[in-house]
Every structure is written in structure tokens, then in C-alpha cells.
Amino acid sequence: METEGGLYENMFWMHGIQVNAKNPAIQYYGGTVLYKSTDNGKHFTALYSYGTGLHHEPHPDIRSFCISHSTPDGEGDELYLATDGGISFCSQGGHKIVNISGLNLPITEFHGVGVSPFRSVISAGAQDNSIMSYIPDENRWITDIKGDGYDVEYSETIPGLAYGQYNAYQLSATHNDVAPFMKNTGISHRPRTLNKRSLYTHPNGTVYVTNFDLEILFPGQKNGM
């Protein structure tokens, strides 16, 4: 991605510009990904694509970054990135990137969590990491990244049934306790709906979804009201 005369990324996600200490024409911009300019900011090029943060590709959405070593031509510059998903080290002017979070630094921001009353399975919604589930009997996590994940609630009457919300506004469900939550409940976007809504499952099976409006999904009903 190259930008003529500047950056056309959504500018609310701007986390600073860092300038090479030995060559001010070389600049780095932290947005959803890391950009680099070699002509005083006239043109910027993305150094990697917006992805899932796997295989040492930095997690999307830079929160902070710094240049730790500058070189005159910028090809030996070294940087550290702090993102929604951890910490990355960039060398060779940002062209070689390594995830340095390690196994002992699990980074994510949780919005909601629910526990199955039948199997003790745990599911949680996290920023940028969707809804993930932990199966205690198997000591393993199930991850299925689809963007952001939000609140999760398990049914108290039907084994395996759980409700959760991704950043597509609609309320989704699963019938086997764990992610991914792929069944459409019929509750979707309303004019004033925010991504994050609070969920509550009543012992009688009724599901309440709250934000600016209250939506109710009665047992056996295919669409909320």
C-alpha cells in the first residue's frame, strides 16, 4: 500500500510518528499497521498487511512504538511495536519482524466471559481475538479468530447452548458449548446499536440483550423482539 501525499487510513487510529535520529527524511507512522516514509512523509508504504498476528506478523492496531536504533539509510533501523496482541521487534528497517511476547505473556483484552453450568467449559470474548473457549477436561483452548469478541452467556436449561457476540452486531449461538458461535439468532443491528452489548440468560431460557434498547429472545423464538 502506498499513499500519495499522505495517509488515507482512518485517522482516528493514529498512534504517532517516529523520526529516524540520523536521517529525518525517514519516518514511521503507527496506525492499524506500521508505515514507513523515506521522503519526509510525502509517501508512506505499509510494511506488512493487516492480518491475524500469526507467524510473527504483528497483531493489528498499534498502541505505541519506538525506534531503538537508527541508521543513515534507514535499512538497519530497529523498532519495538506494542499492539493489541503483544510486542514485536522490527529490524532491517522494519522488514524483518519477530513476535517477542513469548508463551508467558498472553496479551488480550477481554470484554465478556461465560461458564457452562453443565461441563464447566469457559468461553470469553476478547478484543481482536474473537470468542475463545477453554475445555478443562482436555486442558486446551479453542481459538477461532473472526475479529472482536464480546459478551458470552450460557443457557441454564439446555446443555451445549451458549450465546455470544462478535463485531458484526448480531447475536450468535453455539450448540456444542465452544467457539465458533456460528448460529444466527435473528437479533442483529439496530439504529443505535453498539458493538458491545450485555447478555443475560434467565433460568427459564429467555435471553435478554441490552444496549440503548432492550431485546428479548424467548425460548424457541427465532427472532428477538
JSON list of C-alpha atoms in Angstrom, two decimals:
[
{"chain": "A", "resi": 1, "resn": "MET", "atom": "CA", "xyz": [0.00, 0.00, 0.00]},
{"chain": "A", "resi": 2, "resn": "GLU", "atom": "CA", "xyz": [1.36, 3.40, -0.98]},
{"chain": "A", "resi": 3, "resn": "THR", "atom": "CA", "xyz": [-0.23, 6.75, -0.27]},
{"chain": "A", "resi": 4, "resn": "GLU", "atom": "CA", "xyz": [0.27, 9.82, -2.39]},
{"chain": "A", "resi": 5, "resn": "GLY", "atom": "CA", "xyz": [0.85, 12.93, -0.33]},
{"chain": "A", "resi": 6, "resn": "GLY", "atom": "CA", "xyz": [-0.05, 11.33, 2.99]},
{"chain": "A", "resi": 7, "resn": "LEU", "atom": "CA", "xyz": [-2.02, 8.59, 4.67]},
{"chain": "A", "resi": 8, "resn": "TYR", "atom": "CA", "xyz": [-5.56, 7.62, 3.83]},
{"chain": "A", "resi": 9, "resn": "GLU", "atom": "CA", "xyz": [-6.05, 5.23, 6.72]},
{"chain": "A", "resi": 10, "resn": "ASN", "atom": "CA", "xyz": [-8.84, 6.09, 9.14]},
{"chain": "A", "resi": 11, "resn": "MET", "atom": "CA", "xyz": [-7.06, 8.85, 11.03]},
{"chain": "A", "resi": 12, "resn": "PHE", "atom": "CA", "xyz": [-8.71, 8.22, 14.40]},
{"chain": "A", "resi": 13, "resn": "TRP", "atom": "CA", "xyz": [-6.27, 5.31, 14.70]},
{"chain": "A", "resi": 14, "resn": "MET", "atom": "CA", "xyz": [-3.09, 7.34, 14.81]},
{"chain": "A", "resi": 15, "resn": "HIS", "atom": "CA", "xyz": [-0.50, 6.50, 17.42]},
{"chain": "A", "resi": 16, "resn": "GLY", "atom": "CA", "xyz": [2.31, 8.79, 16.49]},
{"chain": "A", "resi": 17, "resn": "ILE", "atom": "CA", "xyz": [5.11, 9.42, 14.03]},
{"chain": "A", "resi": 18, "resn": "GLN", "atom": "CA", "xyz": [8.68, 8.48, 14.92]},
{"chain": "A", "resi": 19, "resn": "VAL", "atom": "CA", "xyz": [11.62, 10.03, 13.04]},
{"chain": "A", "resi": 20, "resn": "ASN", "atom": "CA", "xyz": [14.97, 8.38, 12.33]},
{"chain": "A", "resi": 21, "resn": "ALA", "atom": "CA", "xyz": [17.55, 10.14, 14.54]},
{"chain": "A", "resi": 22, "resn": "LYS", "atom": "CA", "xyz": [20.21, 10.07, 11.81]},
{"chain": "A", "resi": 23, "resn": "ASN", "atom": "CA", "xyz": [18.05, 10.90, 8.80]},
{"chain": "A", "resi": 24, "resn": "PRO", "atom": "CA", "xyz": [14.88, 12.98, 9.35]},
{"chain": "A", "resi": 25, "resn": "ALA", "atom": "CA", "xyz": [13.60, 12.07, 5.89]},
{"chain": "A", "resi": 26, "resn": "ILE", "atom": "CA", "xyz": [12.91, 8.57, 7.21]},
{"chain": "A", "resi": 27, "resn": "GLN", "atom": "CA", "xyz": [9.71, 8.44, 9.23]},
{"chain": "A", "resi": 28, "resn": "TYR", "atom": "CA", "xyz": [7.49, 5.73, 10.70]},
{"chain": "A", "resi": 29, "resn": "TYR", "atom": "CA", "xyz": [3.77, 6.02, 11.31]},
{"chain": "A", "resi": 30, "resn": "GLY", "atom": "CA", "xyz": [1.86, 3.80, 13.75]},
{"chain": "A", "resi": 31, "resn": "GLY", "atom": "CA", "xyz": [-1.69, 3.05, 12.69]},
{"chain": "A", "resi": 32, "resn": "THR", "atom": "CA", "xyz": [-3.51, -0.24, 12.28]},
{"chain": "A", "resi": 33, "resn": "VAL", "atom": "CA", "xyz": [-0.15, -1.39, 10.84]},
{"chain": "A", "resi": 34, "resn": "LEU", "atom": "CA", "xyz": [3.32, 0.18, 10.65]},
{"chain": "A", "resi": 35, "resn": "TYR", "atom": "CA", "xyz": [4.05, 2.53, 7.74]},
{"chain": "A", "resi": 36, "resn": "LYS", "atom": "CA", "xyz": [7.40, 3.91, 6.55]},
{"chain": "A", "resi": 37, "resn": "SER", "atom": "CA", "xyz": [8.35, 7.00, 4.55]},
{"chain": "A", "resi": 38, "resn": "THR", "atom": "CA", "xyz": [11.76, 7.77, 3.07]},
{"chain": "A", "resi": 39, "resn": "ASP", "atom": "CA", "xyz": [10.87, 11.19, 1.60]},
{"chain": "A", "resi": 40, "resn": "ASN", "atom": "CA", "xyz": [9.90, 13.36, 4.57]},
{"chain": "A", "resi": 41, "resn": "GLY", "atom": "CA", "xyz": [6.40, 11.95, 4.80]},
{"chain": "A", "resi": 42, "resn": "LYS", "atom": "CA", "xyz": [5.28, 12.61, 1.22]},
{"chain": "A", "resi": 43, "resn": "HIS", "atom": "CA", "xyz": [4.69, 8.91, 0.60]},
{"chain": "A", "resi": 44, "resn": "PHE", "atom": "CA", "xyz": [4.13, 6.10, 3.12]},
{"chain": "A", "resi": 45, "resn": "THR", "atom": "CA", "xyz": [4.27, 2.36, 2.49]},
{"chain": "A", "resi": 46, "resn": "ALA", "atom": "CA", "xyz": [2.78, -0.31, 4.77]},
{"chain": "A", "resi": 47, "resn": "LEU", "atom": "CA", "xyz": [5.50, -2.68, 5.97]},
{"chain": "A", "resi": 48, "resn": "TYR", "atom": "CA", "xyz": [3.10, -5.61, 6.36]},
{"chain": "A", "resi": 49, "resn": "SER", "atom": "CA", "xyz": [-0.55, -6.41, 5.84]},
{"chain": "A", "resi": 50, "resn": "TYR", "atom": "CA", "xyz": [-3.45, -6.17, 8.28]},
{"chain": "A", "resi": 51, "resn": "GLY", "atom": "CA", "xyz": [-3.79, -9.76, 9.47]},
{"chain": "A", "resi": 52, "resn": "THR", "atom": "CA", "xyz": [-4.33, -12.01, 12.47]},
{"chain": "A", "resi": 53, "resn": "GLY", "atom": "CA", "xyz": [-0.93, -11.70, 14.14]},
{"chain": "A", "resi": 54, "resn": "LEU", "atom": "CA", "xyz": [0.16, -15.25, 13.31]},
{"chain": "A", "resi": 55, "resn": "HIS", "atom": "CA", "xyz": [3.61, -16.42, 12.16]},
{"chain": "A", "resi": 56, "resn": "HIS", "atom": "CA", "xyz": [5.42, -13.39, 13.62]},
{"chain": "A", "resi": 57, "resn": "GLU", "atom": "CA", "xyz": [3.27, -10.93, 11.69]},
{"chain": "A", "resi": 58, "resn": "PRO", "atom": "CA", "xyz": [2.45, -8.13, 14.17]},
{"chain": "A", "resi": 59, "resn": "HIS", "atom": "CA", "xyz": [-1.04, -8.09, 15.59]},
{"chain": "A", "resi": 60, "resn": "PRO", "atom": "CA", "xyz": [-3.18, -5.30, 14.08]},
{"chain": "A", "resi": 61, "resn": "ASP", "atom": "CA", "xyz": [-3.67, -1.94, 15.78]},
{"chain": "A", "resi": 62, "resn": "ILE", "atom": "CA", "xyz": [-0.51, -0.33, 17.13]},
{"chain": "A", "resi": 63, "resn": "ARG", "atom": "CA", "xyz": [-0.91, 1.25, 20.56]},
{"chain": "A", "resi": 64, "resn": "SER", "atom": "CA", "xyz": [2.64, 2.53, 20.92]},
{"chain": "A", "resi": 65, "resn": "PHE", "atom": "CA", "xyz": [6.02, 2.13, 19.20]},
{"chain": "A", "resi": 66, "resn": "CYS", "atom": "CA", "xyz": [9.56, 3.44, 19.29]},
{"chain": "A", "resi": 67, "resn": "ILE", "atom": "CA", "xyz": [12.78, 3.44, 17.26]},
{"chain": "A", "resi": 68, "resn": "SER", "atom": "CA", "xyz": [15.55, 1.86, 19.34]},
{"chain": "A", "resi": 69, "resn": "HIS", "atom": "CA", "xyz": [18.32, 2.16, 16.72]},
{"chain": "A", "resi": 70, "resn": "SER", "atom": "CA", "xyz": [18.64, 4.46, 13.70]},
{"chain": "A", "resi": 71, "resn": "THR", "atom": "CA", "xyz": [20.90, 4.14, 10.65]},
{"chain": "A", "resi": 72, "resn": "PRO", "atom": "CA", "xyz": [21.63, 6.79, 7.99]},
{"chain": "A", "resi": 73, "resn": "ASP", "atom": "CA", "xyz": [19.84, 4.93, 5.18]},
{"chain": "A", "resi": 74, "resn": "GLY", "atom": "CA", "xyz": [17.09, 3.52, 7.39]},
{"chain": "A", "resi": 75, "resn": "GLU", "atom": "CA", "xyz": [17.76, -0.04, 6.27]},
{"chain": "A", "resi": 76, "resn": "GLY", "atom": "CA", "xyz": [19.22, -1.01, 9.63]},
{"chain": "A", "resi": 77, "resn": "ASP", "atom": "CA", "xyz": [16.62, 0.71, 11.78]},
{"chain": "A", "resi": 78, "resn": "GLU", "atom": "CA", "xyz": [15.28, -1.25, 14.75]},
{"chain": "A", "resi": 79, "resn": "LEU", "atom": "CA", "xyz": [11.87, -0.68, 16.35]},
{"chain": "A", "resi": 80, "resn": "TYR", "atom": "CA", "xyz": [9.59, -2.10, 19.02]},
{"chain": "A", "resi": 81, "resn": "LEU", "atom": "CA", "xyz": [5.83, -2.27, 18.47]},
{"chain": "A", "resi": 82, "resn": "ALA", "atom": "CA", "xyz": [3.20, -2.58, 21.21]},
{"chain": "A", "resi": 83, "resn": "THR", "atom": "CA", "xyz": [-0.09, -3.77, 19.71]},
{"chain": "A", "resi": 84, "resn": "ASP", "atom": "CA", "xyz": [-3.45, -5.15, 20.82]},
{"chain": "A", "resi": 85, "resn": "GLY", "atom": "CA", "xyz": [-1.87, -8.61, 20.69]},
{"chain": "A", "resi": 86, "resn": "GLY", "atom": "CA", "xyz": [1.57, -8.21, 22.23]},
{"chain": "A", "resi": 87, "resn": "ILE", "atom": "CA", "xyz": [5.06, -6.90, 21.48]},
{"chain": "A", "resi": 88, "resn": "SER", "atom": "CA", "xyz": [7.05, -7.22, 18.25]},
{"chain": "A", "resi": 89, "resn": "PHE", "atom": "CA", "xyz": [10.67, -6.40, 17.42]},
{"chain": "A", "resi": 90, "resn": "CYS", "atom": "CA", "xyz": [11.41, -4.99, 13.95]},
{"chain": "A", "resi": 91, "resn": "SER", "atom": "CA", "xyz": [14.86, -4.97, 12.36]},
{"chain": "A", "resi": 92, "resn": "GLN", "atom": "CA", "xyz": [16.22, -4.27, 8.86]},
{"chain": "A", "resi": 93, "resn": "GLY", "atom": "CA", "xyz": [14.26, -1.04, 8.68]},
{"chain": "A", "resi": 94, "resn": "GLY", "atom": "CA", "xyz": [11.00, -2.74, 9.63]},
{"chain": "A", "resi": 95, "resn": "HIS", "atom": "CA", "xyz": [11.26, -5.53, 7.04]},
{"chain": "A", "resi": 96, "resn": "LYS", "atom": "CA", "xyz": [12.12, -8.33, 9.48]},
{"chain": "A", "resi": 97, "resn": "ILE", "atom": "CA", "xyz": [9.69, -8.75, 12.36]},
{"chain": "A", "resi": 98, "resn": "VAL", "atom": "CA", "xyz": [9.69, -11.14, 15.32]},
{"chain": "A", "resi": 99, "resn": "ASN", "atom": "CA", "xyz": [6.99, -11.63, 17.95]},
{"chain": "A", "resi": 100, "resn": "ILE", "atom": "CA", "xyz": [8.73, -11.37, 21.33]},
{"chain": "A", "resi": 101, "resn": "SER", "atom": "CA", "xyz": [5.67, -11.77, 23.56]},
{"chain": "A", "resi": 102, "resn": "GLY", "atom": "CA", "xyz": [6.59, -15.41, 24.19]},
{"chain": "A", "resi": 103, "resn": "LEU", "atom": "CA", "xyz": [4.46, -18.10, 25.80]},
{"chain": "A", "resi": 104, "resn": "ASN", "atom": "CA", "xyz": [4.45, -16.36, 29.17]},
{"chain": "A", "resi": 105, "resn": "LEU", "atom": "CA", "xyz": [2.97, -13.06, 28.02]},
{"chain": "A", "resi": 106, "resn": "PRO", "atom": "CA", "xyz": [-0.56, -13.82, 26.80]},
{"chain": "A", "resi": 107, "resn": "ILE", "atom": "CA", "xyz": [-1.94, -10.42, 25.78]},
{"chain": "A", "resi": 108, "resn": "THR", "atom": "CA", "xyz": [-5.59, -9.73, 25.10]},
{"chain": "A", "resi": 109, "resn": "GLU", "atom": "CA", "xyz": [-8.41, -7.51, 26.33]},
{"chain": "A", "resi": 110, "resn": "PHE", "atom": "CA", "xyz": [-11.49, -9.43, 27.47]},
{"chain": "A", "resi": 111, "resn": "HIS", "atom": "CA", "xyz": [-14.99, -7.97, 27.13]},
{"chain": "A", "resi": 112, "resn": "GLY", "atom": "CA", "xyz": [-17.03, -10.86, 28.48]},
{"chain": "A", "resi": 113, "resn": "VAL", "atom": "CA", "xyz": [-16.86, -14.39, 29.90]},
{"chain": "A", "resi": 114, "resn": "GLY", "atom": "CA", "xyz": [-19.32, -17.23, 30.47]},
{"chain": "A", "resi": 115, "resn": "VAL", "atom": "CA", "xyz": [-19.15, -20.69, 32.07]},
{"chain": "A", "resi": 116, "resn": "SER", "atom": "CA", "xyz": [-21.23, -23.72, 31.12]},
{"chain": "A", "resi": 117, "resn": "PRO", "atom": "CA", "xyz": [-23.25, -24.98, 34.13]},
{"chain": "A", "resi": 118, "resn": "PHE", "atom": "CA", "xyz": [-23.12, -28.48, 32.67]},
{"chain": "A", "resi": 119, "resn": "ARG", "atom": "CA", "xyz": [-19.48, -29.05, 31.60]},
{"chain": "A", "resi": 120, "resn": "SER", "atom": "CA", "xyz": [-17.59, -26.12, 33.20]},
{"chain": "A", "resi": 121, "resn": "VAL", "atom": "CA", "xyz": [-16.41, -25.07, 29.73]},
{"chain": "A", "resi": 122, "resn": "ILE", "atom": "CA", "xyz": [-15.33, -21.41, 29.71]},
{"chain": "A", "resi": 123, "resn": "SER", "atom": "CA", "xyz": [-15.86, -19.08, 26.74]},
{"chain": "A", "resi": 124, "resn": "ALA", "atom": "CA", "xyz": [-14.66, -15.49, 26.62]},
{"chain": "A", "resi": 125, "resn": "GLY", "atom": "CA", "xyz": [-14.90, -12.64, 24.14]},
{"chain": "A", "resi": 126, "resn": "ALA", "atom": "CA", "xyz": [-11.75, -10.63, 23.53]},
{"chain": "A", "resi": 127, "resn": "GLN", "atom": "CA", "xyz": [-10.73, -7.55, 21.59]},
{"chain": "A", "resi": 128, "resn": "ASP", "atom": "CA", "xyz": [-9.35, -8.62, 18.18]},
{"chain": "A", "resi": 129, "resn": "ASN", "atom": "CA", "xyz": [-9.24, -12.27, 19.27]},
{"chain": "A", "resi": 130, "resn": "SER", "atom": "CA", "xyz": [-12.93, -13.18, 18.91]},
{"chain": "A", "resi": 131, "resn": "ILE", "atom": "CA", "xyz": [-14.58, -15.69, 21.22]},
{"chain": "A", "resi": 132, "resn": "MET", "atom": "CA", "xyz": [-12.29, -18.41, 22.55]},
{"chain": "A", "resi": 133, "resn": "SER", "atom": "CA", "xyz": [-13.22, -21.46, 24.62]},
{"chain": "A", "resi": 134, "resn": "TYR", "atom": "CA", "xyz": [-11.34, -23.46, 27.24]},
{"chain": "A", "resi": 135, "resn": "ILE", "atom": "CA", "xyz": [-12.13, -27.15, 27.84]},
{"chain": "A", "resi": 136, "resn": "PRO", "atom": "CA", "xyz": [-10.93, -28.07, 31.36]},
{"chain": "A", "resi": 137, "resn": "ASP", "atom": "CA", "xyz": [-11.11, -31.84, 30.84]},
{"chain": "A", "resi": 138, "resn": "GLU", "atom": "CA", "xyz": [-8.73, -31.58, 27.90]},
{"chain": "A", "resi": 139, "resn": "ASN", "atom": "CA", "xyz": [-6.67, -28.63, 29.19]},
{"chain": "A", "resi": 140, "resn": "ARG", "atom": "CA", "xyz": [-6.84, -26.84, 25.85]},
{"chain": "A", "resi": 141, "resn": "TRP", "atom": "CA", "xyz": [-8.11, -23.64, 24.28]},
{"chain": "A", "resi": 142, "resn": "ILE", "atom": "CA", "xyz": [-10.15, -23.38, 21.09]},
{"chain": "A", "resi": 143, "resn": "THR", "atom": "CA", "xyz": [-9.49, -20.19, 19.14]},
{"chain": "A", "resi": 144, "resn": "ASP", "atom": "CA", "xyz": [-11.28, -19.08, 16.00]},
{"chain": "A", "resi": 145, "resn": "ILE", "atom": "CA", "xyz": [-10.33, -15.51, 15.15]},
{"chain": "A", "resi": 146, "resn": "LYS", "atom": "CA", "xyz": [-13.04, -13.51, 13.37]},
{"chain": "A", "resi": 147, "resn": "GLY", "atom": "CA", "xyz": [-12.37, -10.03, 14.71]},
{"chain": "A", "resi": 148, "resn": "ASP", "atom": "CA", "xyz": [-13.55, -8.78, 18.08]},
{"chain": "A", "resi": 149, "resn": "GLY", "atom": "CA", "xyz": [-15.45, -10.88, 20.60]},
{"chain": "A", "resi": 150, "resn": "TYR", "atom": "CA", "xyz": [-17.78, -9.54, 23.28]},
{"chain": "A", "resi": 151, "resn": "ASP", "atom": "CA", "xyz": [-20.15, -10.87, 25.95]},
{"chain": "A", "resi": 152, "resn": "VAL", "atom": "CA", "xyz": [-20.89, -14.61, 26.35]},
{"chain": "A", "resi": 153, "resn": "GLU", "atom": "CA", "xyz": [-23.76, -16.28, 28.22]},
{"chain": "A", "resi": 154, "resn": "TYR", "atom": "CA", "xyz": [-24.58, -19.99, 28.64]},
{"chain": "A", "resi": 155, "resn": "SER", "atom": "CA", "xyz": [-28.09, -21.43, 28.84]},
{"chain": "A", "resi": 156, "resn": "GLU", "atom": "CA", "xyz": [-29.02, -22.76, 32.27]},
{"chain": "A", "resi": 157, "resn": "THR", "atom": "CA", "xyz": [-31.58, -25.16, 30.83]},
{"chain": "A", "resi": 158, "resn": "ILE", "atom": "CA", "xyz": [-30.16, -26.57, 27.57]},
{"chain": "A", "resi": 159, "resn": "PRO", "atom": "CA", "xyz": [-26.75, -28.30, 27.65]},
{"chain": "A", "resi": 160, "resn": "GLY", "atom": "CA", "xyz": [-24.37, -27.06, 24.97]},
{"chain": "A", "resi": 161, "resn": "LEU", "atom": "CA", "xyz": [-26.29, -23.87, 24.18]},
{"chain": "A", "resi": 162, "resn": "ALA", "atom": "CA", "xyz": [-24.43, -20.59, 24.55]},
{"chain": "A", "resi": 163, "resn": "TYR", "atom": "CA", "xyz": [-24.80, -17.08, 23.13]},
{"chain": "A", "resi": 164, "resn": "GLY", "atom": "CA", "xyz": [-22.07, -14.68, 22.11]},
{"chain": "A", "resi": 165, "resn": "GLN", "atom": "CA", "xyz": [-21.44, -11.59, 20.07]},
{"chain": "A", "resi": 166, "resn": "TYR", "atom": "CA", "xyz": [-18.77, -10.75, 17.52]},
{"chain": "A", "resi": 167, "resn": "ASN", "atom": "CA", "xyz": [-18.24, -7.31, 15.98]},
{"chain": "A", "resi": 168, "resn": "ALA", "atom": "CA", "xyz": [-20.87, -7.98, 13.31]},
{"chain": "A", "resi": 169, "resn": "TYR", "atom": "CA", "xyz": [-23.54, -6.63, 15.71]},
{"chain": "A", "resi": 170, "resn": "GLN", "atom": "CA", "xyz": [-25.71, -9.75, 15.51]},
{"chain": "A", "resi": 171, "resn": "LEU", "atom": "CA", "xyz": [-26.16, -12.18, 18.38]},
{"chain": "A", "resi": 172, "resn": "SER", "atom": "CA", "xyz": [-24.81, -15.63, 17.56]},
{"chain": "A", "resi": 173, "resn": "ALA", "atom": "CA", "xyz": [-25.11, -19.01, 19.27]},
{"chain": "A", "resi": 174, "resn": "THR", "atom": "CA", "xyz": [-23.38, -22.37, 19.54]},
{"chain": "A", "resi": 175, "resn": "HIS", "atom": "CA", "xyz": [-24.95, -25.72, 20.39]},
{"chain": "A", "resi": 176, "resn": "ASN", "atom": "CA", "xyz": [-21.80, -27.59, 21.43]},
{"chain": "A", "resi": 177, "resn": "ASP", "atom": "CA", "xyz": [-20.50, -25.35, 24.25]},
{"chain": "A", "resi": 178, "resn": "VAL", "atom": "CA", "xyz": [-17.49, -23.99, 22.38]},
{"chain": "A", "resi": 179, "resn": "ALA", "atom": "CA", "xyz": [-16.39, -21.50, 19.73]},
{"chain": "A", "resi": 180, "resn": "PRO", "atom": "CA", "xyz": [-17.03, -20.69, 16.98]},
{"chain": "A", "resi": 181, "resn": "PHE", "atom": "CA", "xyz": [-20.51, -19.26, 17.65]},
{"chain": "A", "resi": 182, "resn": "MET", "atom": "CA", "xyz": [-21.99, -19.52, 14.16]},
{"chain": "A", "resi": 183, "resn": "LYS", "atom": "CA", "xyz": [-25.79, -19.82, 14.51]},
{"chain": "A", "resi": 184, "resn": "ASN", "atom": "CA", "xyz": [-27.71, -16.61, 13.79]},
{"chain": "A", "resi": 185, "resn": "THR", "atom": "CA", "xyz": [-30.34, -15.96, 16.47]},
{"chain": "A", "resi": 186, "resn": "GLY", "atom": "CA", "xyz": [-32.14, -13.28, 14.47]},
{"chain": "A", "resi": 187, "resn": "ILE", "atom": "CA", "xyz": [-31.04, -10.45, 16.77]},
{"chain": "A", "resi": 188, "resn": "SER", "atom": "CA", "xyz": [-28.97, -8.09, 14.66]},
{"chain": "A", "resi": 189, "resn": "HIS", "atom": "CA", "xyz": [-28.10, -4.44, 14.17]},
{"chain": "A", "resi": 190, "resn": "ARG", "atom": "CA", "xyz": [-30.44, -1.70, 15.37]},
{"chain": "A", "resi": 191, "resn": "PRO", "atom": "CA", "xyz": [-30.01, 2.04, 14.57]},
{"chain": "A", "resi": 192, "resn": "ARG", "atom": "CA", "xyz": [-28.31, 2.86, 17.88]},
{"chain": "A", "resi": 193, "resn": "THR", "atom": "CA", "xyz": [-26.60, -0.48, 18.47]},
{"chain": "A", "resi": 194, "resn": "LEU", "atom": "CA", "xyz": [-23.02, -0.54, 19.69]},
{"chain": "A", "resi": 195, "resn": "ASN", "atom": "CA", "xyz": [-20.72, -3.50, 19.11]},
{"chain": "A", "resi": 196, "resn": "LYS", "atom": "CA", "xyz": [-20.61, -4.39, 22.79]},
{"chain": "A", "resi": 197, "resn": "ARG", "atom": "CA", "xyz": [-23.95, -5.39, 24.29]},
{"chain": "A", "resi": 198, "resn": "SER", "atom": "CA", "xyz": [-24.63, -7.08, 27.63]},
{"chain": "A", "resi": 199, "resn": "LEU", "atom": "CA", "xyz": [-26.23, -10.54, 27.64]},
{"chain": "A", "resi": 200, "resn": "TYR", "atom": "CA", "xyz": [-28.26, -12.29, 30.33]},
{"chain": "A", "resi": 201, "resn": "THR", "atom": "CA", "xyz": [-29.86, -15.73, 30.18]},
{"chain": "A", "resi": 202, "resn": "HIS", "atom": "CA", "xyz": [-32.76, -16.28, 32.57]},
{"chain": "A", "resi": 203, "resn": "PRO", "atom": "CA", "xyz": [-33.18, -19.74, 34.16]},
{"chain": "A", "resi": 204, "resn": "ASN", "atom": "CA", "xyz": [-36.41, -20.13, 32.15]},
{"chain": "A", "resi": 205, "resn": "GLY", "atom": "CA", "xyz": [-34.43, -19.88, 28.89]},
{"chain": "A", "resi": 206, "resn": "THR", "atom": "CA", "xyz": [-35.22, -16.28, 27.97]},
{"chain": "A", "resi": 207, "resn": "VAL", "atom": "CA", "xyz": [-32.26, -14.25, 26.66]},
{"chain": "A", "resi": 208, "resn": "TYR", "atom": "CA", "xyz": [-32.00, -10.50, 27.30]},
{"chain": "A", "resi": 209, "resn": "VAL", "atom": "CA", "xyz": [-29.74, -8.31, 25.16]},
{"chain": "A", "resi": 210, "resn": "THR", "atom": "CA", "xyz": [-29.16, -4.76, 26.36]},
{"chain": "A", "resi": 211, "resn": "ASN", "atom": "CA", "xyz": [-27.57, -1.65, 24.92]},
{"chain": "A", "resi": 212, "resn": "PHE", "atom": "CA", "xyz": [-29.57, 1.51, 24.19]},
{"chain": "A", "resi": 213, "resn": "ASP", "atom": "CA", "xyz": [-32.53, -0.80, 23.56]},
{"chain": "A", "resi": 214, "resn": "LEU", "atom": "CA", "xyz": [-33.65, -3.98, 25.31]},
{"chain": "A", "resi": 215, "resn": "GLU", "atom": "CA", "xyz": [-34.14, -7.00, 23.05]},
{"chain": "A", "resi": 216, "resn": "ILE", "atom": "CA", "xyz": [-35.67, -10.27, 24.23]},
{"chain": "A", "resi": 217, "resn": "LEU", "atom": "CA", "xyz": [-35.33, -13.75, 22.74]},
{"chain": "A", "resi": 218, "resn": "PHE", "atom": "CA", "xyz": [-37.92, -16.12, 24.22]},
{"chain": "A", "resi": 219, "resn": "PRO", "atom": "CA", "xyz": [-37.36, -19.90, 24.32]},
{"chain": "A", "resi": 220, "resn": "GLY", "atom": "CA", "xyz": [-38.00, -21.39, 20.87]},
{"chain": "A", "resi": 221, "resn": "GLN", "atom": "CA", "xyz": [-38.29, -17.98, 19.23]},
{"chain": "A", "resi": 222, "resn": "LYS", "atom": "CA", "xyz": [-36.25, -17.45, 16.05]},
{"chain": "A", "resi": 223, "resn": "ASN", "atom": "CA", "xyz": [-36.14, -13.65, 16.13]},
{"chain": "A", "resi": 224, "resn": "GLY", "atom": "CA", "xyz": [-35.83, -11.23, 19.02]},
{"chain": "A", "resi": 225, "resn": "MET", "atom": "CA", "xyz": [-38.31, -8.50, 19.84]}
]
